[in-house]
Amino acid sequence: MNVTHILRCTAPDIAAQCLGRRPCNIASRAKAAQQDRHTPLYAARPATVSGHADTVPVSREERLNSIMYNILVCDDEKDIISALRIYLEDEGYRVFCASDGREAMEVLAEETVHLVLMDIMMPNLDGLSALSEIRRNYNIPVILISAKSEDTDIIDGMNGGADDYITK
């Protein structure tokens, strides 16, 4: 199992869970996406004078734009950033990218971010240092994504304030 497969399977579900959306597996997401293309969903419209509510079709794009969560992906590996961006944008998230902790802090200062996916081993400002700075200044969920898979590394990340830890 390669890193891309793991990220494709876990990142959107973990993002959904952190942002309060119902997580689901890849097969059900693919089925739902296919149905979204062919079967419009309906949204309730206010009741008319007769007291009956009416419904109007809502396109997939309208639903995705109505609730747009922003996710910051911070990793020094461009392939990881690219894969996460593809999968998360396909799920309807707006994705900001940074290649180190300093860039991540700049994005957080300029944009409203609802979730951070961050690598630990990065140049300039590493993930754990950036995490402690995020915890001092912001109240947003942070998921660490790292090749460090030892129990002590996971414990250090969680003790540092991470909401979850994914090994690559």
PDB file of C-alpha atoms in Angstrom:
ATOM      1  CA  MET A   1       0.000   0.000   0.000  1.00  0.00           C
ATOM      2  CA  ASN A   2       1.568   3.303  -1.045  1.00  0.00           C
ATOM      3  CA  VAL A   3       1.328   6.757   0.504  1.00  0.00           C
ATOM      4  CA  THR A   4      -1.033   8.079  -2.173  1.00  0.00           C
ATOM      5  CA  HIS A   5      -3.519   5.280  -1.494  1.00  0.00           C
ATOM      6  CA  ILE A   6      -3.386   5.911   2.244  1.00  0.00           C
ATOM      7  CA  LEU A   7      -3.896   9.662   1.793  1.00  0.00           C
ATOM      8  CA  ARG A   8      -6.741   9.129  -0.668  1.00  0.00           C
ATOM      9  CA  CYS A   9      -8.484   6.815   1.790  1.00  0.00           C
ATOM     10  CA  THR A  10      -7.902   8.722   5.013  1.00  0.00           C
ATOM     11  CA  ALA A  11      -7.424  12.450   4.436  1.00  0.00           C
ATOM     12  CA  PRO A  12     -10.955  13.316   3.231  1.00  0.00           C
ATOM     13  CA  ASP A  13     -12.540  11.146   5.948  1.00  0.00           C
ATOM     14  CA  ILE A  14     -10.411  12.638   8.711  1.00  0.00           C
ATOM     15  CA  ALA A  15     -11.062  16.141   7.392  1.00  0.00           C
ATOM     16  CA  ALA A  16     -14.788  15.389   7.349  1.00  0.00           C
ATOM     17  CA  GLN A  17     -14.663  14.066  10.899  1.00  0.00           C
ATOM     18  CA  CYS A  18     -12.736  17.100  12.215  1.00  0.00           C
ATOM     19  CA  LEU A  19     -15.096  19.490  10.446  1.00  0.00           C
ATOM     20  CA  GLY A  20     -18.231  17.724  11.655  1.00  0.00           C
ATOM     21  CA  ARG A  21     -19.213  16.080   8.393  1.00  0.00           C
ATOM     22  CA  ARG A  22     -20.072  12.377   8.290  1.00  0.00           C
ATOM     23  CA  PRO A  23     -17.059  10.306   7.196  1.00  0.00           C
ATOM     24  CA  CYS A  24     -17.596   7.456   4.752  1.00  0.00           C
ATOM     25  CA  ASN A  25     -15.533   4.961   2.814  1.00  0.00           C
ATOM     26  CA  ILE A  26     -14.171   5.343  -0.726  1.00  0.00           C
ATOM     27  CA  ALA A  27     -16.798   3.085  -2.333  1.00  0.00           C
ATOM     28  CA  SER A  28     -19.727   5.001  -0.863  1.00  0.00           C
ATOM     29  CA  ARG A  29     -18.103   8.354  -1.771  1.00  0.00           C
ATOM     30  CA  ALA A  30     -17.691   7.180  -5.387  1.00  0.00           C
ATOM     31  CA  LYS A  31     -21.305   5.984  -5.493  1.00  0.00           C
ATOM     32  CA  ALA A  32     -22.544   9.255  -3.983  1.00  0.00           C
ATOM     33  CA  ALA A  33     -20.482  11.293  -6.461  1.00  0.00           C
ATOM     34  CA  GLN A  34     -21.985   9.337  -9.362  1.00  0.00           C
ATOM     35  CA  GLN A  35     -25.497   9.869  -8.008  1.00  0.00           C
ATOM     36  CA  ASP A  36     -24.786  13.591  -7.505  1.00  0.00           C
ATOM     37  CA  ARG A  37     -24.030  13.929 -11.204  1.00  0.00           C
ATOM     38  CA  HIS A  38     -27.314  12.344 -12.251  1.00  0.00           C
ATOM     39  CA  THR A  39     -29.843  12.920  -9.472  1.00  0.00           C
ATOM     40  CA  PRO A  40     -30.382  16.441  -8.152  1.00  0.00           C
ATOM     41  CA  LEU A  41     -30.919  16.869  -4.442  1.00  0.00           C
ATOM     42  CA  TYR A  42     -33.674  19.142  -3.236  1.00  0.00           C
ATOM     43  CA  ALA A  43     -33.642  22.003  -0.790  1.00  0.00           C
ATOM     44  CA  ALA A  44     -36.648  23.272   1.103  1.00  0.00           C
ATOM     45  CA  ARG A  45     -38.016  26.674   0.170  1.00  0.00           C
ATOM     46  CA  PRO A  46     -40.045  28.737   2.662  1.00  0.00           C
ATOM     47  CA  ALA A  47     -43.724  27.892   2.948  1.00  0.00           C
ATOM     48  CA  THR A  48     -46.014  29.587   0.454  1.00  0.00           C
ATOM     49  CA  VAL A  49     -49.175  31.537   1.277  1.00  0.00           C
ATOM     50  CA  SER A  50     -51.108  28.247   1.286  1.00  0.00           C
ATOM     51  CA  GLY A  51     -48.813  27.027   4.054  1.00  0.00           C
ATOM     52  CA  HIS A  52     -47.172  24.258   2.003  1.00  0.00           C
ATOM     53  CA  ALA A  53     -43.416  24.136   1.652  1.00  0.00           C
ATOM     54  CA  ASP A  54     -42.088  23.748  -1.873  1.00  0.00           C
ATOM     55  CA  THR A  55     -38.789  22.255  -3.048  1.00  0.00           C
ATOM     56  CA  VAL A  56     -36.251  23.425  -5.607  1.00  0.00           C
ATOM     57  CA  PRO A  57     -33.379  21.396  -7.088  1.00  0.00           C
ATOM     58  CA  VAL A  58     -29.888  22.176  -5.842  1.00  0.00           C
ATOM     59  CA  SER A  59     -26.858  21.360  -7.989  1.00  0.00           C
ATOM     60  CA  ARG A  60     -23.731  19.686  -6.618  1.00  0.00           C
ATOM     61  CA  GLU A  61     -21.757  22.908  -7.163  1.00  0.00           C
ATOM     62  CA  GLU A  62     -24.307  24.943  -5.179  1.00  0.00           C
ATOM     63  CA  ARG A  63     -24.108  22.479  -2.294  1.00  0.00           C
ATOM     64  CA  LEU A  64     -20.300  22.523  -2.308  1.00  0.00           C
ATOM     65  CA  ASN A  65     -20.165  26.316  -2.395  1.00  0.00           C
ATOM     66  CA  SER A  66     -22.744  26.740   0.364  1.00  0.00           C
ATOM     67  CA  ILE A  67     -20.378  25.257   2.974  1.00  0.00           C
ATOM     68  CA  MET A  68     -16.782  25.777   1.962  1.00  0.00           C
ATOM     69  CA  TYR A  69     -14.314  24.613   4.587  1.00  0.00           C
ATOM     70  CA  ASN A  70     -10.717  25.770   4.226  1.00  0.00           C
ATOM     71  CA  ILE A  71      -7.902  23.294   4.825  1.00  0.00           C
ATOM     72  CA  LEU A  72      -4.217  24.166   5.039  1.00  0.00           C
ATOM     73  CA  VAL A  73      -1.884  21.421   3.815  1.00  0.00           C
ATOM     74  CA  CYS A  74       1.706  21.896   4.959  1.00  0.00           C
ATOM     75  CA  ASP A  75       4.383  19.502   3.706  1.00  0.00           C
ATOM     76  CA  ASP A  76       7.809  19.882   2.116  1.00  0.00           C
ATOM     77  CA  GLU A  77       7.059  17.099  -0.396  1.00  0.00           C
ATOM     78  CA  LYS A  78       5.268  18.604  -3.410  1.00  0.00           C
ATOM     79  CA  ASP A  79       3.795  15.219  -4.415  1.00  0.00           C
ATOM     80  CA  ILE A  80       2.061  14.852  -1.049  1.00  0.00           C
ATOM     81  CA  ILE A  81       0.668  18.385  -1.280  1.00  0.00           C
ATOM     82  CA  SER A  82      -0.545  17.742  -4.819  1.00  0.00           C
ATOM     83  CA  ALA A  83      -2.245  14.440  -3.926  1.00  0.00           C
ATOM     84  CA  LEU A  84      -3.950  15.875  -0.852  1.00  0.00           C
ATOM     85  CA  ARG A  85      -5.075  18.930  -2.806  1.00  0.00           C
ATOM     86  CA  ILE A  86      -6.649  16.783  -5.526  1.00  0.00           C
ATOM     87  CA  TYR A  87      -8.521  14.542  -3.091  1.00  0.00           C
ATOM     88  CA  LEU A  88      -9.658  17.323  -0.767  1.00  0.00           C
ATOM     89  CA  GLU A  89     -10.792  19.680  -3.538  1.00  0.00           C
ATOM     90  CA  ASP A  90     -12.717  16.806  -5.101  1.00  0.00           C
ATOM     91  CA  GLU A  91     -14.563  16.487  -1.782  1.00  0.00           C
ATOM     92  CA  GLY A  92     -15.477  20.181  -1.867  1.00  0.00           C
ATOM     93  CA  TYR A  93     -12.826  21.670   0.415  1.00  0.00           C
ATOM     94  CA  ARG A  94     -10.842  24.810  -0.380  1.00  0.00           C
ATOM     95  CA  VAL A  95      -7.141  23.978  -0.001  1.00  0.00           C
ATOM     96  CA  PHE A  96      -4.243  26.274   0.879  1.00  0.00           C
ATOM     97  CA  CYS A  97      -0.704  24.935   0.565  1.00  0.00           C
ATOM     98  CA  ALA A  98       2.559  25.656   2.385  1.00  0.00           C
ATOM     99  CA  SER A  99       5.958  23.978   2.107  1.00  0.00           C
ATOM    100  CA  ASP A 100       7.195  24.743   5.641  1.00  0.00           C
ATOM    101  CA  GLY A 101       6.009  25.983   9.006  1.00  0.00           C
ATOM    102  CA  ARG A 102       6.774  29.628   8.286  1.00  0.00           C
ATOM    103  CA  GLU A 103       4.633  29.620   5.136  1.00  0.00           C
ATOM    104  CA  ALA A 104       1.879  27.893   7.102  1.00  0.00           C
ATOM    105  CA  MET A 105       1.910  30.645   9.725  1.00  0.00           C
ATOM    106  CA  GLU A 106       1.692  33.279   6.958  1.00  0.00           C
ATOM    107  CA  VAL A 107      -1.330  31.537   5.424  1.00  0.00           C
ATOM    108  CA  LEU A 108      -3.003  31.280   8.843  1.00  0.00           C
ATOM    109  CA  ALA A 109      -2.463  35.006   9.397  1.00  0.00           C
ATOM    110  CA  GLU A 110      -4.047  35.901   6.037  1.00  0.00           C
ATOM    111  CA  GLU A 111      -6.812  33.311   5.567  1.00  0.00           C
ATOM    112  CA  THR A 112      -9.577  31.706   7.595  1.00  0.00           C
ATOM    113  CA  VAL A 113      -8.524  28.067   8.009  1.00  0.00           C
ATOM    114  CA  HIS A 114     -10.711  25.375   9.553  1.00  0.00           C
ATOM    115  CA  LEU A 115      -8.218  22.479   9.592  1.00  0.00           C
ATOM    116  CA  VAL A 116      -4.441  22.049   9.263  1.00  0.00           C
ATOM    117  CA  LEU A 117      -2.787  18.911   7.870  1.00  0.00           C
ATOM    118  CA  MET A 118       0.919  19.247   8.678  1.00  0.00           C
ATOM    119  CA  ASP A 119       4.099  17.238   8.239  1.00  0.00           C
ATOM    120  CA  ILE A 120       6.584  17.179  11.105  1.00  0.00           C
ATOM    121  CA  MET A 121       9.942  17.095   9.324  1.00  0.00           C
ATOM    122  CA  MET A 122      10.184  20.309   7.291  1.00  0.00           C
ATOM    123  CA  PRO A 123      12.834  22.976   6.675  1.00  0.00           C
ATOM    124  CA  ASN A 124      12.847  26.406   8.351  1.00  0.00           C
ATOM    125  CA  LEU A 125      10.113  25.818  10.976  1.00  0.00           C
ATOM    126  CA  ASP A 126       9.342  22.147  11.687  1.00  0.00           C
ATOM    127  CA  GLY A 127       5.834  20.822  12.281  1.00  0.00           C
ATOM    128  CA  LEU A 128       6.058  20.536  16.064  1.00  0.00           C
ATOM    129  CA  SER A 129       7.315  24.113  16.436  1.00  0.00           C
ATOM    130  CA  ALA A 130       4.607  25.352  14.070  1.00  0.00           C
ATOM    131  CA  LEU A 131       2.045  23.321  16.030  1.00  0.00           C
ATOM    132  CA  SER A 132       2.992  25.007  19.303  1.00  0.00           C
ATOM    133  CA  GLU A 133       2.733  28.414  17.630  1.00  0.00           C
ATOM    134  CA  ILE A 134      -0.669  27.490  16.165  1.00  0.00           C
ATOM    135  CA  ARG A 135      -1.882  26.417  19.609  1.00  0.00           C
ATOM    136  CA  ARG A 136      -0.768  29.747  21.106  1.00  0.00           C
ATOM    137  CA  ASN A 137      -2.602  31.838  18.500  1.00  0.00           C
ATOM    138  CA  TYR A 138      -5.461  29.791  16.990  1.00  0.00           C
ATOM    139  CA  ASN A 139      -8.150  27.341  18.018  1.00  0.00           C
ATOM    140  CA  ILE A 140      -8.289  25.024  14.995  1.00  0.00           C
ATOM    141  CA  PRO A 141      -7.791  21.261  14.627  1.00  0.00           C
ATOM    142  CA  VAL A 142      -4.321  20.138  13.524  1.00  0.00           C
ATOM    143  CA  ILE A 143      -3.573  16.692  12.133  1.00  0.00           C
ATOM    144  CA  LEU A 144       0.077  15.717  11.897  1.00  0.00           C
ATOM    145  CA  ILE A 145       1.084  13.632   8.867  1.00  0.00           C
ATOM    146  CA  SER A 146       4.549  12.154   9.197  1.00  0.00           C
ATOM    147  CA  ALA A 147       6.870   9.349   8.190  1.00  0.00           C
ATOM    148  CA  LYS A 148       7.831   9.100  11.864  1.00  0.00           C
ATOM    149  CA  SER A 149       5.905   6.064  13.035  1.00  0.00           C
ATOM    150  CA  GLU A 150       7.478   5.206  16.391  1.00  0.00           C
ATOM    151  CA  ASP A 151       5.193   5.311  19.415  1.00  0.00           C
ATOM    152  CA  THR A 152       7.346   8.022  21.005  1.00  0.00           C
ATOM    153  CA  ASP A 153       6.944  10.232  17.906  1.00  0.00           C
ATOM    154  CA  ILE A 154       3.169   9.830  17.960  1.00  0.00           C
ATOM    155  CA  ILE A 155       3.054  10.567  21.693  1.00  0.00           C
ATOM    156  CA  ASP A 156       5.242  13.666  21.210  1.00  0.00           C
ATOM    157  CA  GLY A 157       2.898  14.917  18.478  1.00  0.00           C
ATOM    158  CA  MET A 158      -0.232  14.328  20.513  1.00  0.00           C
ATOM    159  CA  ASN A 159       1.326  15.868  23.630  1.00  0.00           C
ATOM    160  CA  GLY A 160       2.358  18.835  21.508  1.00  0.00           C
ATOM    161  CA  GLY A 161      -1.299  19.577  20.817  1.00  0.00           C
ATOM    162  CA  ALA A 162      -2.146  17.608  17.667  1.00  0.00           C
ATOM    163  CA  ASP A 163      -5.729  16.448  17.317  1.00  0.00           C
ATOM    164  CA  ASP A 164      -4.670  13.348  15.374  1.00  0.00           C
ATOM    165  CA  TYR A 165      -1.569  11.735  13.883  1.00  0.00           C
ATOM    166  CA  ILE A 166      -1.312   9.913  10.558  1.00  0.00           C
ATOM    167  CA  THR A 167       1.800   7.987   9.553  1.00  0.00           C
ATOM    168  CA  LYS A 168       2.789   8.055   5.883  1.00  0.00           C
TER     169      LYS A 168
END
